[in-house]
Tab-separated table of N, CA and C in Angstrom:
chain	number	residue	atom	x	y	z
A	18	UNK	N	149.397	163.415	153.165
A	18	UNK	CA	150.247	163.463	151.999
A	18	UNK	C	150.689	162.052	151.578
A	19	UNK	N	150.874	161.282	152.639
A	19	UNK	CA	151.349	159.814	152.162
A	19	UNK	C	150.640	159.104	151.723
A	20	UNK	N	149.340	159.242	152.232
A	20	UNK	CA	148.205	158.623	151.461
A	20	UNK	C	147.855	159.097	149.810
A	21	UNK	N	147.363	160.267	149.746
A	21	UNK	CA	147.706	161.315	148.339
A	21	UNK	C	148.464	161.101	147.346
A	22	UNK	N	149.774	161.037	147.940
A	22	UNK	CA	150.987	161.302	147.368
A	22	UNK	C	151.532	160.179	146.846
A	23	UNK	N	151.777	159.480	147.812
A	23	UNK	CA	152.598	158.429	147.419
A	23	UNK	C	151.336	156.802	147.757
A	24	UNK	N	150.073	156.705	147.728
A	24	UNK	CA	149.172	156.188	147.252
A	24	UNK	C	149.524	154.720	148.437
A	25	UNK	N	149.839	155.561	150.031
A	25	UNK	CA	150.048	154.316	150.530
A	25	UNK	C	148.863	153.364	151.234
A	26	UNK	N	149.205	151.924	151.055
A	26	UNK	CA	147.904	151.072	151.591
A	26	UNK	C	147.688	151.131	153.160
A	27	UNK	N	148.665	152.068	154.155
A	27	UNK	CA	148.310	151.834	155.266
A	27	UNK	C	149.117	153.039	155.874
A	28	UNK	N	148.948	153.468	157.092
A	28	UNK	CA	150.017	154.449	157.654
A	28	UNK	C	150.547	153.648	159.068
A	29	UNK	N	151.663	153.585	159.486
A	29	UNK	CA	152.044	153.077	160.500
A	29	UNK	C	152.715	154.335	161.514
A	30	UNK	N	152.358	153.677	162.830
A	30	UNK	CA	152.491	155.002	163.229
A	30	UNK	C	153.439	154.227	164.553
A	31	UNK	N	154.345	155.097	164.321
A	31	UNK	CA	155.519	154.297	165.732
A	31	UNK	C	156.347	155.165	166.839
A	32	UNK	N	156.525	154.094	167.895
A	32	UNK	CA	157.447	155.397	169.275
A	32	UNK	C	159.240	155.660	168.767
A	33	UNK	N	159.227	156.246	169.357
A	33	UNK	CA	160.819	156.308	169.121
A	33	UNK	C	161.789	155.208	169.078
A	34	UNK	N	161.364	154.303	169.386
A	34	UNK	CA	162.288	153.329	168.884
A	34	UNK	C	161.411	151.764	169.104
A	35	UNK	N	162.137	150.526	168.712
A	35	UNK	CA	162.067	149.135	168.695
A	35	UNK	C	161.515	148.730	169.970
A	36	UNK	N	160.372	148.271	169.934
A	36	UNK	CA	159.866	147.968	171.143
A	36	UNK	C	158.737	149.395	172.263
A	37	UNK	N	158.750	150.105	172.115
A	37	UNK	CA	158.728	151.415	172.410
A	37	UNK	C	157.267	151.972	171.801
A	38	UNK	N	156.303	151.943	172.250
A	38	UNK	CA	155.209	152.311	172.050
A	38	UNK	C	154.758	153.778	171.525
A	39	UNK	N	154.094	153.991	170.795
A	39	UNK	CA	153.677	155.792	170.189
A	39	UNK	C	153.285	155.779	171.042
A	40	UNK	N	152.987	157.378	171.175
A	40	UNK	CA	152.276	158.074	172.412
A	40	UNK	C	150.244	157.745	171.748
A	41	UNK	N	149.811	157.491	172.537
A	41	UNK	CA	148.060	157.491	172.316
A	41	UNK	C	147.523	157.969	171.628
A	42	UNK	N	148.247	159.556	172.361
A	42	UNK	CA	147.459	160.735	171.743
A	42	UNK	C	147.863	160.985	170.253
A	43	UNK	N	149.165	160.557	169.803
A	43	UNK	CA	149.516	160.245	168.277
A	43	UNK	C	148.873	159.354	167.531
A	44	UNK	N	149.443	158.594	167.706
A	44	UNK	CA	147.801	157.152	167.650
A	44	UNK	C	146.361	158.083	167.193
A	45	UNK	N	146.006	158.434	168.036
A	45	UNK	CA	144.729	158.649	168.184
A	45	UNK	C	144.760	159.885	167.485
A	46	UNK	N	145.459	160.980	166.957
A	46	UNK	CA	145.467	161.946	165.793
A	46	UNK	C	145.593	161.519	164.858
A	47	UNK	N	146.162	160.501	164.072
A	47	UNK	CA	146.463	160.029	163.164
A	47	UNK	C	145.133	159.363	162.493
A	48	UNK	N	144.761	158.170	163.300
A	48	UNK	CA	143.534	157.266	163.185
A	48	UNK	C	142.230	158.478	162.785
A	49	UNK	N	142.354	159.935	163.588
A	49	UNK	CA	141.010	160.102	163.057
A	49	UNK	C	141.446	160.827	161.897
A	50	UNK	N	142.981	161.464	161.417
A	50	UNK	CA	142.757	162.190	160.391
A	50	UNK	C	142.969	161.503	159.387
A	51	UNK	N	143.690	160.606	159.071
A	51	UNK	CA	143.536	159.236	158.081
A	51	UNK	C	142.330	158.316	158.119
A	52	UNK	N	141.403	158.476	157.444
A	52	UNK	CA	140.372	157.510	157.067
A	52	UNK	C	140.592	156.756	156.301
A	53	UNK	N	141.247	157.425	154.812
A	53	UNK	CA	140.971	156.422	153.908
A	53	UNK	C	141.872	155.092	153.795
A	54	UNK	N	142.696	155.262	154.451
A	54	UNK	CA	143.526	153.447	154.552
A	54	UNK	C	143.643	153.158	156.078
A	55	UNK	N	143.925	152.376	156.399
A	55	UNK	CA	144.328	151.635	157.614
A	55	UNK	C	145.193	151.875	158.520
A	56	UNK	N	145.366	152.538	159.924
A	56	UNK	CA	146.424	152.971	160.392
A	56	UNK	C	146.505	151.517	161.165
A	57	UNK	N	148.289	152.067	161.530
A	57	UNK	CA	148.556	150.544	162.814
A	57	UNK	C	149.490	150.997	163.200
A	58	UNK	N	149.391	150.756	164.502
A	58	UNK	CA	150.558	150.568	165.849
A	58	UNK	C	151.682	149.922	165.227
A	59	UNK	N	152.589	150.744	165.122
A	59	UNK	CA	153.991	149.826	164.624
A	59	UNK	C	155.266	149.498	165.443
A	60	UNK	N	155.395	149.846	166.737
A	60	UNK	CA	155.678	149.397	167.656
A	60	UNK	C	155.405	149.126	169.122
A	61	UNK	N	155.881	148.718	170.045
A	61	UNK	CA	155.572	148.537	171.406
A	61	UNK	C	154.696	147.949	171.635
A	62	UNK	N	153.787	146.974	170.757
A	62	UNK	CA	152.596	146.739	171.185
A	62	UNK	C	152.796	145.476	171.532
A	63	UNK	N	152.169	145.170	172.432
A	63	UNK	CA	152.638	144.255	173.868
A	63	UNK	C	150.842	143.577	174.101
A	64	UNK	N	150.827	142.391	175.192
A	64	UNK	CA	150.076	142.146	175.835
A	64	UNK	C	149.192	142.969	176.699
A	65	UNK	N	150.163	143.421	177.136
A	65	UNK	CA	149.590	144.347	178.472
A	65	UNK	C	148.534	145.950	177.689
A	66	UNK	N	149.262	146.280	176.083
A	66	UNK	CA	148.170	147.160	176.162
A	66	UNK	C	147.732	147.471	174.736
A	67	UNK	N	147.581	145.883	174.485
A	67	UNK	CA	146.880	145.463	173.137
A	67	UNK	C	145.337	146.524	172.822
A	68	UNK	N	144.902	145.822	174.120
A	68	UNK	CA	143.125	146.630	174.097
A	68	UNK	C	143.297	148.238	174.250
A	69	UNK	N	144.165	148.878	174.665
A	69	UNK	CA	144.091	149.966	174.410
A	69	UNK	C	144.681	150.892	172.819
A	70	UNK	N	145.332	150.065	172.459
A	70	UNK	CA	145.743	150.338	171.511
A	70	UNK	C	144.921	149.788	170.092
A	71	UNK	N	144.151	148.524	169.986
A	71	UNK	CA	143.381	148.232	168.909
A	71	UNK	C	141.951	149.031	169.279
A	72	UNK	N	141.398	149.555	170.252
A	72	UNK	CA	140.780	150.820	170.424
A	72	UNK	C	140.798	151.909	169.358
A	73	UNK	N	141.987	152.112	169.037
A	73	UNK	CA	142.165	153.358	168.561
A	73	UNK	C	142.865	153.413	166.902
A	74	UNK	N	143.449	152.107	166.641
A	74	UNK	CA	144.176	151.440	165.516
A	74	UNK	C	143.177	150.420	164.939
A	75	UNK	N	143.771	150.599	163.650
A	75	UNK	CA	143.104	149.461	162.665
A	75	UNK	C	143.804	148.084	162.670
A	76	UNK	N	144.751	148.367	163.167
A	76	UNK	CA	145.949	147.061	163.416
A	76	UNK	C	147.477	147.236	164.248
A	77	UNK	N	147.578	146.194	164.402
A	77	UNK	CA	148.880	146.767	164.887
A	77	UNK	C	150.372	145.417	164.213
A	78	UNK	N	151.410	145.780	164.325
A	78	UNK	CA	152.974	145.094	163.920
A	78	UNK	C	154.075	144.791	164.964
A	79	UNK	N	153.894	143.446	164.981
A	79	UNK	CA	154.318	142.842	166.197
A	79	UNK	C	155.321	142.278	165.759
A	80	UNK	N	156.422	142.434	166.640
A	80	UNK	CA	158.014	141.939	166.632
A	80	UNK	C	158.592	141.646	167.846
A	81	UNK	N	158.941	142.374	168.754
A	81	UNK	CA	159.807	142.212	169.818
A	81	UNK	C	158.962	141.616	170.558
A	82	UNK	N	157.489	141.737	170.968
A	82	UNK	CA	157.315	140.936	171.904
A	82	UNK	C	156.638	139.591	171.522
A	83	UNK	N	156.639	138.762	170.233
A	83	UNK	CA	156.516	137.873	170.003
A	83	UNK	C	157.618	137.217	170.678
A	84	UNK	N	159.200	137.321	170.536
A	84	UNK	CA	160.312	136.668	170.842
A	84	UNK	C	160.348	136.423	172.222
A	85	UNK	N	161.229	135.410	172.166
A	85	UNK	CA	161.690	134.735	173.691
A	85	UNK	C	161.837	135.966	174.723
A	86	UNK	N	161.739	136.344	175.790
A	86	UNK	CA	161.319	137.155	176.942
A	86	UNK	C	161.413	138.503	176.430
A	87	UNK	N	161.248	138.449	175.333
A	87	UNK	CA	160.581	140.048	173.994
A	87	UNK	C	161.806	140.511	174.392
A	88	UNK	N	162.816	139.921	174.099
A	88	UNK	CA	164.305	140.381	173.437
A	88	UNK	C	163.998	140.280	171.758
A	89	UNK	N	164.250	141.637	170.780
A	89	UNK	CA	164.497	141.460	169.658
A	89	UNK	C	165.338	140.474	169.137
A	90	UNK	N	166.521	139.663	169.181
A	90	UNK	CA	167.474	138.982	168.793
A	90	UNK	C	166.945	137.994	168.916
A	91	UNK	N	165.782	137.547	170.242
A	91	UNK	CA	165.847	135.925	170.257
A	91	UNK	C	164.618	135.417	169.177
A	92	UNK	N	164.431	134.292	168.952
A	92	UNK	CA	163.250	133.947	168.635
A	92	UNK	C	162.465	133.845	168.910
A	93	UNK	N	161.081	133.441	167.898
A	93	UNK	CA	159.710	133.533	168.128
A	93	UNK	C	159.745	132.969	169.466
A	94	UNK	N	158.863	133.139	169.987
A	94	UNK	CA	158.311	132.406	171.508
A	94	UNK	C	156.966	132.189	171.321
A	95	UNK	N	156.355	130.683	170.461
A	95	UNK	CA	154.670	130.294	170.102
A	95	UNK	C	153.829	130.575	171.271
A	96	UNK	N	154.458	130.450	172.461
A	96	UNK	CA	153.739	130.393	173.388
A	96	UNK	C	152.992	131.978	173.531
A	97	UNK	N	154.139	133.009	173.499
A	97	UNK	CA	153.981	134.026	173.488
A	97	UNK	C	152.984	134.426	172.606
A	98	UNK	N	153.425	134.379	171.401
A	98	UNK	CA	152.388	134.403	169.921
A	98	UNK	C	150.782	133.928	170.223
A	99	UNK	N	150.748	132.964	170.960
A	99	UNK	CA	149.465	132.260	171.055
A	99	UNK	C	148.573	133.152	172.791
A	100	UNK	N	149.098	133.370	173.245
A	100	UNK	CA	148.576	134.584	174.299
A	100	UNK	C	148.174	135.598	174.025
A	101	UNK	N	149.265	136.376	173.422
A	101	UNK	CA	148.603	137.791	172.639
A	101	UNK	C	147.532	137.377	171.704
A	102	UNK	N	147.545	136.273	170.996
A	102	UNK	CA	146.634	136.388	169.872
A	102	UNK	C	145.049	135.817	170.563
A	103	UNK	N	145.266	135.234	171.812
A	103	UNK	CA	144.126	134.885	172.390
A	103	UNK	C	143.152	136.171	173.195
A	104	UNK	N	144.141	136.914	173.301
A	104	UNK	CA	143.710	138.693	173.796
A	104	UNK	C	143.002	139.257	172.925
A	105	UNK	N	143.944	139.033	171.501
A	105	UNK	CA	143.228	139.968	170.791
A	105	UNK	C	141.832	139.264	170.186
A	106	UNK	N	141.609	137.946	169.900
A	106	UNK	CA	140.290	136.871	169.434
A	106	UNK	C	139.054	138.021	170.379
A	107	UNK	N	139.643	137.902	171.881
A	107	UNK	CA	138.454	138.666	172.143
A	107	UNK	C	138.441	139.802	172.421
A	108	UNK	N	138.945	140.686	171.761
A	108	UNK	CA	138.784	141.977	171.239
A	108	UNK	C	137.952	142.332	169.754
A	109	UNK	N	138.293	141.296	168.989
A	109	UNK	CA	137.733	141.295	167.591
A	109	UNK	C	136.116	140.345	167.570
């Protein structure tokens, strides 16, 4: 319907809260019944389970664990930023 309806460019699909990962198996209902735009992981997505999650997602939206010891409040942490993104280089 959100796609349909309200003509959206992507569906994001998220856990119960900030930081907090969807369940897989949501993830993974979503991704196959939405084709026509782009789904993405919209929270929890972390280092540790990047590859399982761009598996199954077209993308994912990263916040909390970019920041300093992936506290929401603190700031970016480049270092951090530049790890995950070296995970995901070889995934893509």
């Amino acid at each position: 319907s959100a796609v349909f309806s309200s003509l959206a460019d992507a569906i994001l699909v998220s856990g119960p809260i900030t930081g907090e990962p969807a369940e897989q198996s949501n993830l993974k209902a979503v991704a196959e019944a939405v084709t026509e735009v782009p789904v993405f992981a919209n929270t929890g997505v972390n280092i540790g389970n990047v590859r399982d999650i761009l598996a199954l997602a077209s993308g994912v939206v990263i916040g909390t664990h970019f920041k300093v010891d992936g506290n929401t409040w603190n700031a970016v942490d480049g270092e951090r930023v530049k790890r995950f993104m070296d995970v995901v280089e070889q995934l893509r």
